[in-house]
PDB file of C-alpha atoms in Angstrom:
ATOM      1  CA  MET Q   1      14.233   7.211   2.433  1.00 76.00           C
ATOM      2  CA  ASP Q   2      15.769   7.892   5.942  1.00 85.00           C
ATOM      3  CA  THR Q   3      14.859   5.280   8.799  1.00 88.00           C
ATOM      4  CA  SER Q   4      13.140   7.496  11.176  1.00 89.00           C
ATOM      5  CA  TRP Q   5      10.529   7.703   9.034  1.00 91.00           C
ATOM      6  CA  PHE Q   6      10.425   3.890   9.382  1.00 93.00           C
ATOM      7  CA  VAL Q   7      10.727   3.934  12.876  1.00 92.00           C
ATOM      8  CA  VAL Q   8       8.063   6.720  13.283  1.00 93.00           C
ATOM      9  CA  LEU Q   9       5.560   4.553  11.184  1.00 94.00           C
ATOM     10  CA  SER Q  10       6.352   1.760  13.622  1.00 95.00           C
ATOM     11  CA  ALA Q  11       5.768   3.804  16.651  1.00 95.00           C
ATOM     12  CA  PHE Q  12       2.158   4.612  15.334  1.00 95.00           C
ATOM     13  CA  ILE Q  13       1.269   0.857  13.978  1.00 96.00           C
ATOM     14  CA  PHE Q  14       2.394  -0.090  17.496  1.00 95.00           C
ATOM     15  CA  CYS Q  15       0.485   2.381  19.406  1.00 95.00           C
ATOM     16  CA  ILE Q  16      -2.691   1.436  17.407  1.00 94.00           C
ATOM     17  CA  GLY Q  17      -2.514  -2.135  18.283  1.00 94.00           C
ATOM     18  CA  ALA Q  18      -1.806  -1.195  22.034  1.00 93.00           C
ATOM     19  CA  ALA Q  19      -5.066   0.939  21.717  1.00 92.00           C
ATOM     20  CA  GLY Q  20      -6.721  -2.166  20.221  1.00 91.00           C
ATOM     21  CA  VAL Q  21      -5.768  -4.245  23.183  1.00 90.00           C
ATOM     22  CA  LEU Q  22      -6.848  -1.696  25.550  1.00 88.00           C
ATOM     23  CA  THR Q  23     -10.115  -1.054  24.075  1.00 87.00           C
ATOM     24  CA  ARG Q  24     -11.551  -4.318  22.422  1.00 85.00           C
ATOM     25  CA  ARG Q  25     -13.152  -7.235  24.534  1.00 83.00           C
ATOM     26  CA  SER Q  26     -13.190 -10.023  22.368  1.00 86.00           C
ATOM     27  CA  PRO Q  27     -10.129 -12.544  22.715  1.00 88.00           C
ATOM     28  CA  LEU Q  28      -9.835 -12.908  18.983  1.00 90.00           C
ATOM     29  CA  VAL Q  29      -9.471  -9.146  18.179  1.00 91.00           C
ATOM     30  CA  ILE Q  30      -7.022  -8.959  21.178  1.00 91.00           C
ATOM     31  CA  LEU Q  31      -4.700 -11.589  19.381  1.00 92.00           C
ATOM     32  CA  LEU Q  32      -4.963  -9.832  16.183  1.00 93.00           C
ATOM     33  CA  CYS Q  33      -3.893  -6.322  17.743  1.00 94.00           C
ATOM     34  CA  LEU Q  34      -0.902  -8.291  19.246  1.00 94.00           C
ATOM     35  CA  GLU Q  35       0.008  -9.553  15.876  1.00 93.00           C
ATOM     36  CA  LEU Q  36      -0.315  -5.454  14.986  1.00 94.00           C
ATOM     37  CA  MET Q  37       2.310  -4.552  17.802  1.00 95.00           C
ATOM     38  CA  LEU Q  38       4.809  -7.413  16.968  1.00 95.00           C
ATOM     39  CA  ASN Q  39       4.706  -6.597  13.549  1.00 95.00           C
ATOM     40  CA  ALA Q  40       5.432  -3.005  14.418  1.00 95.00           C
ATOM     41  CA  GLY Q  41       8.369  -4.201  16.219  1.00 95.00           C
ATOM     42  CA  ASN Q  42       9.511  -6.242  13.357  1.00 95.00           C
ATOM     43  CA  LEU Q  43       9.348  -3.424  11.305  1.00 95.00           C
ATOM     44  CA  ALA Q  44      11.777  -1.161  13.601  1.00 94.00           C
ATOM     45  CA  LEU Q  45      13.907  -4.545  13.615  1.00 95.00           C
ATOM     46  CA  ILE Q  46      14.274  -4.659  10.148  1.00 94.00           C
ATOM     47  CA  ALA Q  47      14.687  -0.567   9.422  1.00 93.00           C
ATOM     48  CA  PHE Q  48      17.533  -0.713  12.152  1.00 92.00           C
ATOM     49  CA  SER Q  49      19.097  -3.669  10.402  1.00 92.00           C
ATOM     50  CA  ARG Q  50      18.981  -1.771   7.019  1.00 91.00           C
ATOM     51  CA  MET Q  51      20.540   1.182   8.641  1.00 90.00           C
ATOM     52  CA  ALA Q  52      23.413  -0.465  10.575  1.00 88.00           C
ATOM     53  CA  GLY Q  53      24.159  -2.693   7.211  1.00 87.00           C
ATOM     54  CA  ASN Q  54      23.968  -5.744   9.277  1.00 88.00           C
ATOM     55  CA  GLN Q  55      21.646  -8.727   8.666  1.00 90.00           C
ATOM     56  CA  ASP Q  56      21.418  -9.870  12.278  1.00 92.00           C
ATOM     57  CA  GLY Q  57      18.117  -7.998  12.985  1.00 92.00           C
ATOM     58  CA  GLN Q  58      16.483  -9.521   9.976  1.00 93.00           C
ATOM     59  CA  VAL Q  59      17.451 -12.908  11.705  1.00 94.00           C
ATOM     60  CA  PHE Q  60      15.851 -11.395  15.053  1.00 94.00           C
ATOM     61  CA  ALA Q  61      12.843 -10.655  13.197  1.00 94.00           C
ATOM     62  CA  LEU Q  62      12.532 -13.878  11.769  1.00 94.00           C
ATOM     63  CA  ILE Q  63      12.635 -15.377  15.074  1.00 94.00           C
ATOM     64  CA  VAL Q  64      10.133 -12.834  16.452  1.00 94.00           C
ATOM     65  CA  MET Q  65       7.783 -14.073  13.642  1.00 93.00           C
ATOM     66  CA  VAL Q  66       8.386 -17.942  14.653  1.00 93.00           C
ATOM     67  CA  VAL Q  67       7.210 -16.956  18.668  1.00 93.00           C
ATOM     68  CA  ALA Q  68       4.323 -15.099  17.082  1.00 93.00           C
ATOM     69  CA  ALA Q  69       2.956 -18.186  15.223  1.00 92.00           C
ATOM     70  CA  CYS Q  70       3.370 -20.071  18.218  1.00 93.00           C
ATOM     71  CA  GLU Q  71       1.232 -17.281  20.413  1.00 93.00           C
ATOM     72  CA  VAL Q  72      -1.316 -17.451  17.822  1.00 92.00           C
ATOM     73  CA  VAL Q  73      -1.436 -21.396  17.852  1.00 92.00           C
ATOM     74  CA  ILE Q  74      -1.797 -21.477  21.657  1.00 93.00           C
ATOM     75  CA  GLY Q  75      -4.239 -18.251  21.953  1.00 92.00           C
ATOM     76  CA  LEU Q  76      -6.546 -19.660  19.657  1.00 91.00           C
ATOM     77  CA  GLY Q  77      -6.346 -23.304  20.962  1.00 91.00           C
ATOM     78  CA  ILE Q  78      -7.675 -21.560  24.352  1.00 89.00           C
ATOM     79  CA  ILE Q  79     -10.394 -19.561  22.389  1.00 89.00           C
ATOM     80  CA  VAL Q  80     -11.572 -23.039  21.279  1.00 88.00           C
ATOM     81  CA  ALA Q  81     -11.418 -24.758  24.495  1.00 87.00           C
ATOM     82  CA  MET Q  82     -13.419 -21.625  25.668  1.00 85.00           C
ATOM     83  CA  TYR Q  83     -16.117 -22.206  23.146  1.00 86.00           C
ATOM     84  CA  ARG Q  84     -16.455 -25.813  23.841  1.00 85.00           C
ATOM     85  CA  ARG Q  85     -17.129 -25.233  27.319  1.00 82.00           C
ATOM     86  CA  ARG Q  86     -19.488 -22.858  26.548  1.00 79.00           C
ATOM     87  CA  LEU Q  87     -17.826 -19.866  28.229  1.00 79.00           C
ATOM     88  CA  PRO Q  88     -18.627 -16.158  27.072  1.00 79.00           C
ATOM     89  CA  ILE Q  89     -16.022 -15.007  24.399  1.00 78.00           C
ATOM     90  CA  ASP Q  90     -15.424 -11.840  26.099  1.00 79.00           C
ATOM     91  CA  VAL Q  91     -12.383 -11.128  28.433  1.00 80.00           C
ATOM     92  CA  ASP Q  92     -14.344  -8.990  31.050  1.00 76.00           C
ATOM     93  CA  ALA Q  93     -16.289 -12.011  31.691  1.00 77.00           C
ATOM     94  CA  MET Q  94     -13.218 -14.090  32.118  1.00 77.00           C
ATOM     95  CA  SER Q  95     -12.603 -12.730  35.858  1.00 76.00           C
ATOM     96  CA  GLU Q  96     -12.292 -16.178  38.013  1.00 77.00           C
ATOM     97  CA  LEU Q  97      -9.060 -15.731  39.036  1.00 74.00           C
ATOM     98  CA  ARG Q  98      -9.519 -12.202  40.275  1.00 71.00           C
ATOM     99  CA  GLY Q  99      -9.230 -13.276  43.912  1.00 60.00           C
TER     100      GLY Q  99
ATOM    101  CA  MET M   1      14.993   8.783  -5.109  1.00 75.00           C
ATOM    102  CA  LEU M   2      11.357  10.006  -5.991  1.00 87.00           C
ATOM    103  CA  PHE M   3      10.066   5.940  -6.930  1.00 88.00           C
ATOM    104  CA  GLU M   4      10.997   4.930  -2.966  1.00 88.00           C
ATOM    105  CA  GLN M   5       9.385   7.527  -1.688  1.00 90.00           C
ATOM    106  CA  ILE M   6       5.995   7.184  -3.520  1.00 93.00           C
ATOM    107  CA  LEU M   7       6.298   3.301  -2.800  1.00 93.00           C
ATOM    108  CA  PHE M   8       6.908   3.943   1.040  1.00 93.00           C
ATOM    109  CA  PHE M   9       3.520   6.309   1.352  1.00 93.00           C
ATOM    110  CA  ILE M  10       1.322   3.958  -0.434  1.00 94.00           C
ATOM    111  CA  ALA M  11       2.484   1.216   1.491  1.00 94.00           C
ATOM    112  CA  GLY M  12       2.637   2.840   4.545  1.00 94.00           C
ATOM    113  CA  LEU M  13      -0.919   4.571   4.149  1.00 95.00           C
ATOM    114  CA  GLY M  14      -2.091   0.595   3.704  1.00 95.00           C
ATOM    115  CA  ALA M  15      -0.434  -0.334   6.856  1.00 94.00           C
ATOM    116  CA  ILE M  16      -2.034   2.323   8.674  1.00 95.00           C
ATOM    117  CA  GLY M  17      -5.110   1.740   6.939  1.00 95.00           C
ATOM    118  CA  GLY M  18      -4.992  -1.767   7.690  1.00 95.00           C
ATOM    119  CA  ALA M  19      -4.210  -1.214  11.265  1.00 94.00           C
ATOM    120  CA  LEU M  20      -6.808   1.065  12.130  1.00 94.00           C
ATOM    121  CA  GLY M  21      -9.327  -1.536  10.301  1.00 94.00           C
ATOM    122  CA  VAL M  22      -8.149  -4.386  12.941  1.00 93.00           C
ATOM    123  CA  VAL M  23      -9.069  -2.302  15.682  1.00 91.00           C
ATOM    124  CA  MET M  24     -12.547  -0.293  14.543  1.00 90.00           C
ATOM    125  CA  LEU M  25     -14.180  -2.763  12.531  1.00 89.00           C
ATOM    126  CA  ARG M  26     -16.565  -4.569  15.010  1.00 86.00           C
ATOM    127  CA  ASN M  27     -16.964  -7.982  12.993  1.00 88.00           C
ATOM    128  CA  PRO M  28     -13.763 -10.062  13.930  1.00 88.00           C
ATOM    129  CA  PHE M  29     -14.145 -11.441  10.416  1.00 90.00           C
ATOM    130  CA  TYR M  30     -13.580  -8.253   8.870  1.00 92.00           C
ATOM    131  CA  SER M  31     -10.738  -7.530  11.361  1.00 92.00           C
ATOM    132  CA  VAL M  32      -9.003 -10.594  10.086  1.00 93.00           C
ATOM    133  CA  LEU M  33      -9.073  -9.725   6.542  1.00 93.00           C
ATOM    134  CA  SER M  34      -7.908  -6.073   7.278  1.00 94.00           C
ATOM    135  CA  LEU M  35      -5.028  -7.602   9.011  1.00 94.00           C
ATOM    136  CA  VAL M  36      -4.240  -9.537   5.665  1.00 94.00           C
ATOM    137  CA  GLY M  37      -4.055  -6.161   3.738  1.00 94.00           C
ATOM    138  CA  HIS M  38      -1.712  -4.444   6.602  1.00 95.00           C
ATOM    139  CA  LEU M  39       0.574  -7.529   6.485  1.00 95.00           C
ATOM    140  CA  ILE M  40       0.784  -7.349   2.923  1.00 94.00           C
ATOM    141  CA  ALA M  41       1.714  -3.653   2.979  1.00 95.00           C
ATOM    142  CA  LEU M  42       4.195  -4.499   5.560  1.00 94.00           C
ATOM    143  CA  ALA M  43       5.838  -6.748   3.145  1.00 94.00           C
ATOM    144  CA  LEU M  44       6.263  -4.051   0.578  1.00 94.00           C
ATOM    145  CA  LEU M  45       7.774  -1.951   3.529  1.00 94.00           C
ATOM    146  CA  PHE M  46      10.349  -4.771   4.116  1.00 94.00           C
ATOM    147  CA  LEU M  47      11.141  -5.365   0.118  1.00 93.00           C
ATOM    148  CA  LEU M  48      12.042  -1.192   0.514  1.00 92.00           C
ATOM    149  CA  LEU M  49      14.399  -2.019   3.185  1.00 91.00           C
ATOM    150  CA  ARG M  50      16.125  -4.776   1.246  1.00 90.00           C
ATOM    151  CA  ALA M  51      14.676  -7.601   3.305  1.00 91.00           C
ATOM    152  CA  ASP M  52      13.739  -9.856   0.307  1.00 92.00           C
ATOM    153  CA  PHE M  53      13.611 -13.217   2.539  1.00 93.00           C
ATOM    154  CA  LEU M  54      11.409 -11.858   5.004  1.00 93.00           C
ATOM    155  CA  ALA M  55       8.838  -9.945   2.804  1.00 94.00           C
ATOM    156  CA  ALA M  56       8.328 -13.403   1.147  1.00 94.00           C
ATOM    157  CA  ALA M  57       7.884 -15.204   4.263  1.00 92.00           C
ATOM    158  CA  GLN M  58       5.440 -12.460   5.424  1.00 92.00           C
ATOM    159  CA  VAL M  59       3.342 -12.791   2.463  1.00 93.00           C
ATOM    160  CA  VAL M  60       3.639 -16.779   2.546  1.00 92.00           C
ATOM    161  CA  VAL M  61       3.534 -17.772   6.253  1.00 89.00           C
ATOM    162  CA  TYR M  62       1.541 -14.719   7.866  1.00 88.00           C
ATOM    163  CA  ALA M  63      -0.701 -14.101   5.018  1.00 88.00           C
ATOM    164  CA  GLY M  64      -1.177 -17.048   3.943  1.00 88.00           C
ATOM    165  CA  ALA M  65      -1.184 -19.656   6.752  1.00 89.00           C
ATOM    166  CA  VAL M  66      -1.653 -17.893  10.081  1.00 89.00           C
ATOM    167  CA  MET M  67      -4.476 -15.880   8.695  1.00 91.00           C
ATOM    168  CA  VAL M  68      -6.133 -19.026   7.535  1.00 91.00           C
ATOM    169  CA  LEU M  69      -6.068 -20.498  10.841  1.00 90.00           C
ATOM    170  CA  TYR M  70      -7.559 -17.297  12.209  1.00 91.00           C
ATOM    171  CA  VAL M  71     -10.405 -17.130   9.524  1.00 91.00           C
ATOM    172  CA  PHE M  72     -11.294 -21.148  10.906  1.00 91.00           C
ATOM    173  CA  VAL M  73     -11.764 -19.900  14.574  1.00 90.00           C
ATOM    174  CA  VAL M  74     -13.834 -16.829  13.818  1.00 89.00           C
ATOM    175  CA  ALA M  75     -15.871 -19.111  11.485  1.00 89.00           C
ATOM    176  CA  TYR M  76     -15.732 -21.854  14.392  1.00 87.00           C
ATOM    177  CA  VAL M  77     -16.777 -19.789  17.145  1.00 84.00           C
ATOM    178  CA  GLY M  78     -18.881 -17.500  15.122  1.00 74.00           C
ATOM    179  CA  GLY M  79     -17.461 -14.255  15.272  1.00 61.00           C
ATOM    180  CA  SER M  80     -20.163 -11.960  16.615  1.00 65.00           C
ATOM    181  CA  ASP M  81     -20.267  -8.055  16.568  1.00 62.00           C
ATOM    182  CA  GLU M  82     -19.507  -6.366  19.745  1.00 62.00           C
ATOM    183  CA  PRO M  83     -19.972  -2.896  20.939  1.00 54.00           C
ATOM    184  CA  LEU M  84     -16.747  -1.150  20.739  1.00 51.00           C
ATOM    185  CA  ARG M  85     -16.775   0.095  24.269  1.00 51.00           C
ATOM    186  CA  PRO M  86     -18.091  -1.606  27.382  1.00 53.00           C
ATOM    187  CA  GLU M  87     -21.482   0.213  28.295  1.00 49.00           C
ATOM    188  CA  GLY M  88     -20.328   2.496  31.233  1.00 49.00           C
ATOM    189  CA  GLY M  89     -16.812   1.912  31.603  1.00 60.00           C
ATOM    190  CA  GLY M  90     -15.021   5.137  32.441  1.00 65.00           C
ATOM    191  CA  VAL M  91     -11.555   3.873  32.460  1.00 69.00           C
ATOM    192  CA  SER M  92     -11.411   2.257  29.057  1.00 68.00           C
ATOM    193  CA  ALA M  93     -11.878   5.606  27.440  1.00 77.00           C
ATOM    194  CA  LEU M  94      -8.516   6.119  28.690  1.00 84.00           C
ATOM    195  CA  GLY M  95      -7.019   3.431  26.184  1.00 84.00           C
ATOM    196  CA  PRO M  96      -6.804   5.608  23.215  1.00 87.00           C
ATOM    197  CA  LEU M  97      -5.555   8.355  25.263  1.00 90.00           C
ATOM    198  CA  PHE M  98      -2.693   6.283  26.401  1.00 91.00           C
ATOM    199  CA  ALA M  99      -1.697   4.839  23.326  1.00 91.00           C
ATOM    200  CA  LEU M 100      -1.621   8.559  21.908  1.00 92.00           C
ATOM    201  CA  ALA M 101       0.546   9.419  24.614  1.00 93.00           C
ATOM    202  CA  LEU M 102       2.667   6.803  23.925  1.00 93.00           C
ATOM    203  CA  PHE M 103       3.014   7.623  20.228  1.00 93.00           C
ATOM    204  CA  VAL M 104       3.784  11.078  21.522  1.00 93.00           C
ATOM    205  CA  GLU M 105       6.585   9.825  23.331  1.00 93.00           C
ATOM    206  CA  LEU M 106       8.110   7.535  20.985  1.00 91.00           C
ATOM    207  CA  THR M 107       8.159  10.041  18.380  1.00 90.00           C
ATOM    208  CA  ILE M 108       9.934  12.485  20.526  1.00 91.00           C
ATOM    209  CA  ALA M 109      12.444   9.539  21.606  1.00 89.00           C
ATOM    210  CA  VAL M 110      13.390   8.966  18.105  1.00 87.00           C
ATOM    211  CA  VAL M 111      13.158  12.711  16.684  1.00 85.00           C
ATOM    212  CA  GLY M 112      15.196  13.751  19.519  1.00 85.00           C
ATOM    213  CA  SER M 113      17.912  11.236  19.531  1.00 82.00           C
ATOM    214  CA  SER M 114      21.323  12.141  18.705  1.00 77.00           C
ATOM    215  CA  LEU M 115      21.427   9.242  16.739  1.00 78.00           C
ATOM    216  CA  GLY M 116      22.949  10.723  13.706  1.00 74.00           C
ATOM    217  CA  ALA M 117      22.441   7.574  11.328  1.00 75.00           C
ATOM    218  CA  LEU M 118      18.775   7.850  11.755  1.00 78.00           C
ATOM    219  CA  ASP M 119      18.278  10.999   9.082  1.00 78.00           C
ATOM    220  CA  SER M 120      20.289   8.744   6.699  1.00 78.00           C
ATOM    221  CA  PRO M 121      18.914   5.905   4.310  1.00 77.00           C
ATOM    222  CA  GLY M 122      21.607   3.405   5.677  1.00 75.00           C
ATOM    223  CA  ARG M 123      25.079   2.405   4.906  1.00 78.00           C
ATOM    224  CA  ASP M 124      25.962   0.955   1.737  1.00 78.00           C
ATOM    225  CA  ILE M 125      25.237  -2.882   1.582  1.00 79.00           C
ATOM    226  CA  ALA M 126      26.258  -6.161  -0.630  1.00 78.00           C
ATOM    227  CA  ALA M 127      24.192  -7.109  -3.276  1.00 80.00           C
ATOM    228  CA  GLY M 128      22.910 -10.229  -1.533  1.00 81.00           C
ATOM    229  CA  PHE M 129      21.784  -8.435   1.258  1.00 86.00           C
ATOM    230  CA  GLY M 130      18.516  -9.978   2.812  1.00 84.00           C
ATOM    231  CA  SER M 131      18.457 -12.930   0.405  1.00 89.00           C
ATOM    232  CA  PRO M 132      17.746 -16.220   1.251  1.00 91.00           C
ATOM    233  CA  GLY M 133      21.037 -17.622   0.726  1.00 91.00           C
ATOM    234  CA  GLU M 134      22.805 -14.875   3.470  1.00 90.00           C
ATOM    235  CA  ILE M 135      19.824 -15.154   6.194  1.00 92.00           C
ATOM    236  CA  GLY M 136      20.244 -19.207   5.758  1.00 92.00           C
ATOM    237  CA  LYS M 137      23.759 -18.992   6.389  1.00 92.00           C
ATOM    238  CA  LEU M 138      23.330 -16.751   9.330  1.00 92.00           C
ATOM    239  CA  LEU M 139      20.829 -19.126  10.670  1.00 92.00           C
ATOM    240  CA  LEU M 140      23.226 -22.238  10.434  1.00 93.00           C
ATOM    241  CA  THR M 141      26.214 -20.530  11.640  1.00 93.00           C
ATOM    242  CA  ASP M 142      25.629 -17.434  13.945  1.00 92.00           C
ATOM    243  CA  PHE M 143      22.435 -18.120  15.224  1.00 93.00           C
ATOM    244  CA  LEU M 144      21.905 -21.898  14.898  1.00 95.00           C
ATOM    245  CA  VAL M 145      21.341 -22.153  18.512  1.00 94.00           C
ATOM    246  CA  ALA M 146      18.370 -19.659  18.399  1.00 93.00           C
ATOM    247  CA  PHE M 147      17.401 -21.626  15.254  1.00 93.00           C
ATOM    248  CA  GLU M 148      17.131 -24.611  17.147  1.00 95.00           C
ATOM    249  CA  ALA M 149      14.917 -23.423  19.826  1.00 95.00           C
ATOM    250  CA  ALA M 150      12.607 -21.744  17.560  1.00 94.00           C
ATOM    251  CA  SER M 151      12.017 -25.251  15.825  1.00 94.00           C
ATOM    252  CA  PHE M 152      11.425 -26.751  19.494  1.00 95.00           C
ATOM    253  CA  LEU M 153       9.400 -23.901  20.161  1.00 95.00           C
ATOM    254  CA  LEU M 154       7.100 -24.401  17.240  1.00 94.00           C
ATOM    255  CA  LEU M 155       7.082 -28.246  18.083  1.00 95.00           C
ATOM    256  CA  VAL M 156       6.049 -27.580  21.853  1.00 95.00           C
ATOM    257  CA  ALA M 157       3.293 -24.942  20.510  1.00 94.00           C
ATOM    258  CA  ALA M 158       1.841 -27.684  17.743  1.00 92.00           C
ATOM    259  CA  VAL M 159       1.276 -30.226  20.657  1.00 93.00           C
ATOM    260  CA  GLY M 160       0.449 -27.851  23.217  1.00 92.00           C
ATOM    261  CA  ALA M 161      -2.886 -26.652  20.619  1.00 90.00           C
ATOM    262  CA  VAL M 162      -3.662 -30.499  20.116  1.00 89.00           C
ATOM    263  CA  VAL M 163      -3.738 -30.928  23.682  1.00 90.00           C
ATOM    264  CA  LEU M 164      -5.798 -27.540  24.394  1.00 86.00           C
ATOM    265  CA  ALA M 165      -8.240 -28.005  21.945  1.00 79.00           C
ATOM    266  CA  ARG M 166      -9.259 -31.750  21.680  1.00 80.00           C
ATOM    267  CA  LYS M 167     -12.267 -33.163  22.871  1.00 74.00           C
ATOM    268  CA  ARG M 168     -12.301 -34.503  26.304  1.00 69.00           C
ATOM    269  CA  ARG M 169     -14.079 -37.661  26.656  1.00 64.00           C
ATOM    270  CA  GLY M 170     -15.215 -38.885  30.267  1.00 51.00           C
ATOM    271  CA  LEU M 171     -12.553 -36.678  32.308  1.00 53.00           C
ATOM    272  CA  GLU M 172     -14.180 -33.416  31.817  1.00 53.00           C
ATOM    273  CA  ASP M 173     -17.163 -33.380  29.560  1.00 51.00           C
ATOM    274  CA  PRO M 174     -18.926 -29.900  29.635  1.00 51.00           C
ATOM    275  CA  GLU M 175     -22.210 -31.734  29.783  1.00 53.00           C
ATOM    276  CA  THR M 176     -21.347 -33.673  33.046  1.00 49.00           C
ATOM    277  CA  ALA M 177     -19.142 -31.382  34.867  1.00 49.00           C
ATOM    278  CA  PRO M 178     -20.818 -29.810  37.674  1.00 50.00           C
ATOM    279  CA  GLY M 179     -20.874 -25.820  37.512  1.00 49.00           C
ATOM    280  CA  VAL M 180     -20.512 -25.304  33.992  1.00 48.00           C
ATOM    281  CA  MET M 181     -24.021 -26.293  32.734  1.00 48.00           C
ATOM    282  CA  SER M 182     -24.223 -22.530  30.871  1.00 50.00           C
ATOM    283  CA  ALA M 183     -22.358 -19.419  30.813  1.00 50.00           C
ATOM    284  CA  HIS M 184     -24.223 -18.019  33.494  1.00 50.00           C
ATOM    285  CA  ASP M 185     -23.415 -20.881  35.679  1.00 46.00           C
ATOM    286  CA  ALA M 186     -19.626 -21.084  34.734  1.00 49.00           C
ATOM    287  CA  ILE M 187     -19.305 -17.297  36.000  1.00 50.00           C
ATOM    288  CA  SER M 188     -21.296 -17.671  39.107  1.00 49.00           C
ATOM    289  CA  GLY M 189     -20.727 -20.919  40.194  1.00 47.00           C
ATOM    290  CA  PRO M 190     -17.435 -21.109  41.966  1.00 49.00           C
ATOM    291  CA  LYS M 191     -18.138 -17.393  43.541  1.00 47.00           C
ATOM    292  CA  GLU M 192     -21.501 -18.666  44.926  1.00 47.00           C
ATOM    293  CA  ALA M 193     -19.651 -21.742  46.335  1.00 46.00           C
ATOM    294  CA  ALA M 194     -16.926 -19.731  48.014  1.00 46.00           C
ATOM    295  CA  ARG M 195     -19.376 -17.860  50.008  1.00 43.00           C
TER     296      ARG M 195
END
C-alpha cells in the first residue's frame, strides 16, 4: 500500500477525534477522543517511518504512547476527584476559572 | 499485493467505525468498548507497516491495561447518558464543520505535496525492521535520554494520580468544606461571594 493511503486515513481519524472533542461534554469521552487524535498521530508517524525505511519514527510513536498513558492517568484522577467533591461531570459546568 | 490491500481496507474501515462509535455513542461505556475495537484495528495497520513491536504494545498496553482503567472509572463515576449537543448551542454545531474543513485541508496537503515517496510503499527494509530487538537497541543507544525521561514521566504520573484521587481526611472533607455542599453550591457559591 502507498504511504499516502495511511496518511489520509490518519488525517480522517484525527478529524473524527477533533470533532468529538469539540462537540461532546463529558470529560470522560473528551479524554477518549484525545486518545483517538494521539493514535492518529502515531499512525502517521509509523507510516512515515515505513516510508523512510528508518525506525526512529517507531521509537517516537512509542514515546507518544507513554505520554498518552500518563495523560490518561492524570485525567482520570481529576475526574475521580471531581466525582468525590460532587461536582457535575460536565465540562460546560466547570467554568469557575473563566474570570 | 492484493492481500495487503484487502487487509488495509478491512482494518481501515474497522478503525474508522471504532472512531465514529467513540464520538457518536451516547453511553461512555460503549464509547470505551468502541475505542478498544478501534485500537485493535489500528494494531493491524501497524502490522501492515512492519511495526511488529508497536502492534503488540498497542494491543497489550493500550487495549488491555489503559482501557481497563477507563472501564473502572466509567463504572465508578456511573457513566450517564448525555445529549450529543448542548441545548440551544449555536456555536457547537460548528464543531463537525471545523473537523470537516480540517480533513479537507489535510488531504489537500497530503495529495498536493511534491513528496514523491508518498506514492510508493516505502523503501526496501531489512528483515528485522520494527522487531522488539531492533527497537530495544535503539532505545538503549540513540534514544537513551528520551527513554529515561519517559520512565521518569510515568513515575511522576503515577504519584500524581495517587495524590489526585486519594481521600482527603480532615483538610478538605467535601462534607464539611464551605460552599461545596452540592453541585449547585459548588458552581454558584464563589460567584455569589464575589458579588
